[in-house]
């Protein structure tokens, strides 16, 4: 898959997140280059962590003028998260707590490759901690939502699942993964 990287606007980039972009590839993509024609060309091989079926592939991602409805900015603040999309959001869904679910976890840093997920609240315990979202408020720009999360804290990983609809009716159900190294000022 290919993803876009977002840097936290509330902490001058101390935190980062990823947004998956649509597209399926015949093999694992590892090398990408933009050509002078404006298209992205990718090559890769079947191997580590790929669901691609071909042994290798050379593929093009082209601009179609189709709008992608996705997050374009985020900010981690004391007691919450501001998430901004590239399209105005349908207000009733943006402010519905049922549209969101979040959890956080840490990894065990060691000489071994990989790690299980570990609780942030109980570091010796394996697993993830749910994050309670107390409220969701659509902001004046119509594209940003502030999620009040009283227990937000530094962690290796947060998964924020959302199921939203743009004001134009485009649906988006996805997960935004991000790391919190620093908490910004209150919103």
Short mmCIF file of C-alpha atoms in Angstrom, two decimals:
data_model
loop_
_atom_site.label_atom_id
_atom_site.label_comp_id
_atom_site.label_asym_id
_atom_site.label_seq_id
_atom_site.Cartn_x
_atom_site.Cartn_y
_atom_site.Cartn_z
CA UNK A 1 0.00 0.00 0.00
CA UNK A 2 1.05 3.60 -0.25
CA UNK A 3 0.45 6.17 2.45
CA UNK A 4 0.77 9.84 3.06
CA UNK A 5 2.57 11.06 6.17
CA UNK A 6 1.11 13.82 8.34
CA UNK A 7 3.11 15.85 10.84
CA UNK A 8 1.36 17.21 13.90
CA UNK A 9 0.49 20.91 13.51
CA UNK A 10 0.07 21.49 17.28
CA UNK A 11 3.61 20.41 18.22
CA UNK A 12 5.70 21.62 15.27
CA UNK A 13 5.88 18.08 13.90
CA UNK A 14 6.88 16.21 17.08
CA UNK A 15 4.19 13.63 16.31
CA UNK A 16 3.48 11.84 13.06
CA UNK A 17 0.69 9.83 11.52
CA UNK A 18 -0.10 7.83 8.40
CA UNK A 19 -3.08 7.89 6.07
CA UNK A 20 -3.45 4.94 3.69
CA UNK A 21 -4.16 5.87 0.08
CA UNK A 22 -6.34 3.74 -2.18
CA UNK A 23 -4.80 1.32 -4.62
CA UNK A 24 -3.86 -2.32 -4.88
CA UNK A 25 -0.56 -3.46 -6.27
CA UNK A 26 0.48 -6.68 -8.00
CA UNK A 27 3.60 -6.98 -5.81
CA UNK A 28 5.08 -5.26 -2.79
CA UNK A 29 5.93 -1.69 -3.76
CA UNK A 30 9.24 -0.40 -2.47
CA UNK A 31 10.54 2.19 -4.89
CA UNK A 32 8.53 5.11 -6.14
CA UNK A 33 9.43 8.01 -8.38
CA UNK A 34 7.44 10.85 -9.89
CA UNK A 35 8.04 11.28 -13.61
CA UNK A 36 7.89 14.59 -15.47
CA UNK A 37 4.43 13.50 -16.69
CA UNK A 38 3.22 13.94 -13.08
CA UNK A 39 2.46 10.26 -12.50
CA UNK A 40 3.95 8.10 -9.75
CA UNK A 41 5.75 4.97 -10.94
CA UNK A 42 6.34 2.15 -8.46
CA UNK A 43 8.33 -1.05 -8.60
CA UNK A 44 8.71 -3.88 -6.16
CA UNK A 45 8.94 -7.56 -5.48
CA UNK A 46 6.89 -10.20 -3.74
CA UNK A 47 8.28 -10.64 -0.26
CA UNK A 48 8.14 -9.19 3.20
CA UNK A 49 4.63 -8.28 4.32
CA UNK A 50 2.91 -8.14 0.96
CA UNK A 51 -0.36 -9.57 -0.26
CA UNK A 52 0.71 -9.03 -3.87
CA UNK A 53 0.42 -12.11 -6.04
CA UNK A 54 3.07 -11.36 -8.66
CA UNK A 55 6.80 -11.96 -8.16
CA UNK A 56 7.51 -8.42 -9.27
CA UNK A 57 5.75 -5.42 -10.76
CA UNK A 58 6.21 -2.00 -12.32
CA UNK A 59 3.05 0.06 -11.90
CA UNK A 60 1.75 3.57 -12.39
CA UNK A 61 -0.44 5.65 -10.10
CA UNK A 62 -2.03 8.36 -12.16
CA UNK A 63 -3.95 11.50 -11.36
CA UNK A 64 -7.62 11.05 -12.25
CA UNK A 65 -9.05 14.29 -10.81
CA UNK A 66 -11.21 12.10 -8.54
CA UNK A 67 -11.28 13.62 -5.10
CA UNK A 68 -9.98 11.47 -2.26
CA UNK A 69 -11.82 12.11 0.99
CA UNK A 70 -9.17 11.75 3.69
CA UNK A 71 -7.41 13.39 6.65
CA UNK A 72 -4.89 16.05 5.67
CA UNK A 73 -3.78 17.44 9.07
CA UNK A 74 -3.89 16.63 12.75
CA UNK A 75 -2.88 18.17 16.05
CA UNK A 76 -2.48 16.53 19.46
CA UNK A 77 -3.61 18.93 22.18
CA UNK A 78 -3.97 18.63 25.93
CA UNK A 79 -7.19 16.65 26.39
CA UNK A 80 -7.85 16.01 22.71
CA UNK A 81 -7.13 15.66 19.04
CA UNK A 82 -7.94 17.94 16.11
CA UNK A 83 -8.34 16.04 12.84
CA UNK A 84 -8.79 17.92 9.56
CA UNK A 85 -10.12 16.44 6.32
CA UNK A 86 -9.82 17.80 2.78
CA UNK A 87 -13.62 17.98 2.44
CA UNK A 88 -16.34 19.47 4.64
CA UNK A 89 -17.91 16.85 6.91
CA UNK A 90 -21.55 15.96 7.43
CA UNK A 91 -22.17 17.56 10.82
CA UNK A 92 -24.43 14.97 12.46
CA UNK A 93 -21.97 12.13 11.81
CA UNK A 94 -18.89 14.23 12.62
CA UNK A 95 -20.36 14.99 16.06
CA UNK A 96 -21.68 11.47 16.70
CA UNK A 97 -19.45 9.60 19.18
CA UNK A 98 -20.45 6.36 17.44
CA UNK A 99 -18.42 7.51 14.42
CA UNK A 100 -15.14 7.05 16.32
CA UNK A 101 -13.21 4.47 18.30
CA UNK A 102 -9.65 4.79 19.59
CA UNK A 103 -7.02 2.73 21.38
CA UNK A 104 -3.37 3.20 22.32
CA UNK A 105 -0.40 0.94 23.01
CA UNK A 106 3.36 0.81 23.31
CA UNK A 107 6.00 -1.54 21.98
CA UNK A 108 8.77 -3.24 23.94
CA UNK A 109 12.10 -1.90 22.72
CA UNK A 110 14.62 -4.75 22.76
CA UNK A 111 17.30 -6.50 20.71
CA UNK A 112 14.58 -8.83 19.35
CA UNK A 113 12.82 -8.14 16.10
CA UNK A 114 9.25 -6.95 16.56
CA UNK A 115 7.15 -6.63 19.67
CA UNK A 116 3.78 -7.48 21.07
CA UNK A 117 1.47 -4.59 21.94
CA UNK A 118 1.80 -3.39 25.55
CA UNK A 119 -0.57 -1.37 27.69
CA UNK A 120 0.38 2.27 28.20
CA UNK A 121 -1.45 2.34 31.54
CA UNK A 122 -0.01 -0.97 32.81
CA UNK A 123 3.38 -1.34 31.02
CA UNK A 124 3.96 -4.95 32.12
CA UNK A 125 0.63 -6.07 30.64
CA UNK A 126 0.26 -7.10 26.99
CA UNK A 127 -2.58 -5.51 25.09
CA UNK A 128 -4.06 -2.18 24.10
CA UNK A 129 -5.82 0.49 26.14
CA UNK A 130 -9.12 1.94 24.90
CA UNK A 131 -9.25 5.73 24.69
CA UNK A 132 -12.54 7.26 25.77
CA UNK A 133 -13.73 9.99 23.42
CA UNK A 134 -15.90 12.27 25.55
CA UNK A 135 -17.16 14.58 22.79
CA UNK A 136 -16.79 15.35 19.09
CA UNK A 137 -17.22 18.91 17.84
CA UNK A 138 -17.20 20.01 14.20
CA UNK A 139 -15.20 23.22 13.94
CA UNK A 140 -16.11 26.41 12.05
CA UNK A 141 -14.19 25.42 8.88
CA UNK A 142 -16.53 22.42 8.50
CA UNK A 143 -13.53 20.19 7.70
CA UNK A 144 -12.03 19.78 11.17
CA UNK A 145 -13.32 17.92 14.17
CA UNK A 146 -12.03 18.21 17.72
CA UNK A 147 -12.26 14.97 19.66
CA UNK A 148 -12.15 15.52 23.41
CA UNK A 149 -9.98 12.72 24.82
CA UNK A 150 -9.23 13.46 28.50
CA UNK A 151 -6.72 10.58 28.89
CA UNK A 152 -4.62 11.37 25.82
CA UNK A 153 -0.92 10.87 26.59
CA UNK A 154 2.45 10.08 25.05
CA UNK A 155 2.43 6.65 23.43
CA UNK A 156 4.08 4.73 20.63
CA UNK A 157 0.83 4.16 18.77
CA UNK A 158 -2.77 5.34 18.59
CA UNK A 159 -5.34 3.84 16.23
CA UNK A 160 -8.29 6.15 15.62
CA UNK A 161 -11.02 4.42 13.64
CA UNK A 162 -13.58 6.68 12.02
CA UNK A 163 -16.67 6.24 9.88
CA UNK A 164 -17.64 9.60 8.38
CA UNK A 165 -19.43 11.09 5.41
CA UNK A 166 -18.44 14.26 3.58
CA UNK A 167 -20.99 17.04 3.10
CA UNK A 168 -21.18 15.85 -0.54
CA UNK A 169 -22.13 12.33 0.57
CA UNK A 170 -18.79 10.55 0.08
CA UNK A 171 -18.32 7.87 2.78
CA UNK A 172 -15.00 7.10 4.46
CA UNK A 173 -14.38 4.29 6.94
CA UNK A 174 -10.71 3.96 7.85
CA UNK A 175 -8.10 4.05 10.61
CA UNK A 176 -5.66 6.88 11.27
CA UNK A 177 -2.51 5.63 13.05
CA UNK A 178 -0.25 8.12 14.80
CA UNK A 179 2.45 8.43 17.45
CA UNK A 180 2.34 10.87 20.35
CA UNK A 181 5.76 12.06 21.51
CA UNK A 182 4.56 15.43 22.74
CA UNK A 183 1.24 16.93 23.82
CA UNK A 184 0.43 20.40 22.48
CA UNK A 185 -1.28 23.28 24.26
CA UNK A 186 -5.00 23.06 25.11
CA UNK A 187 -7.26 23.65 22.14
#
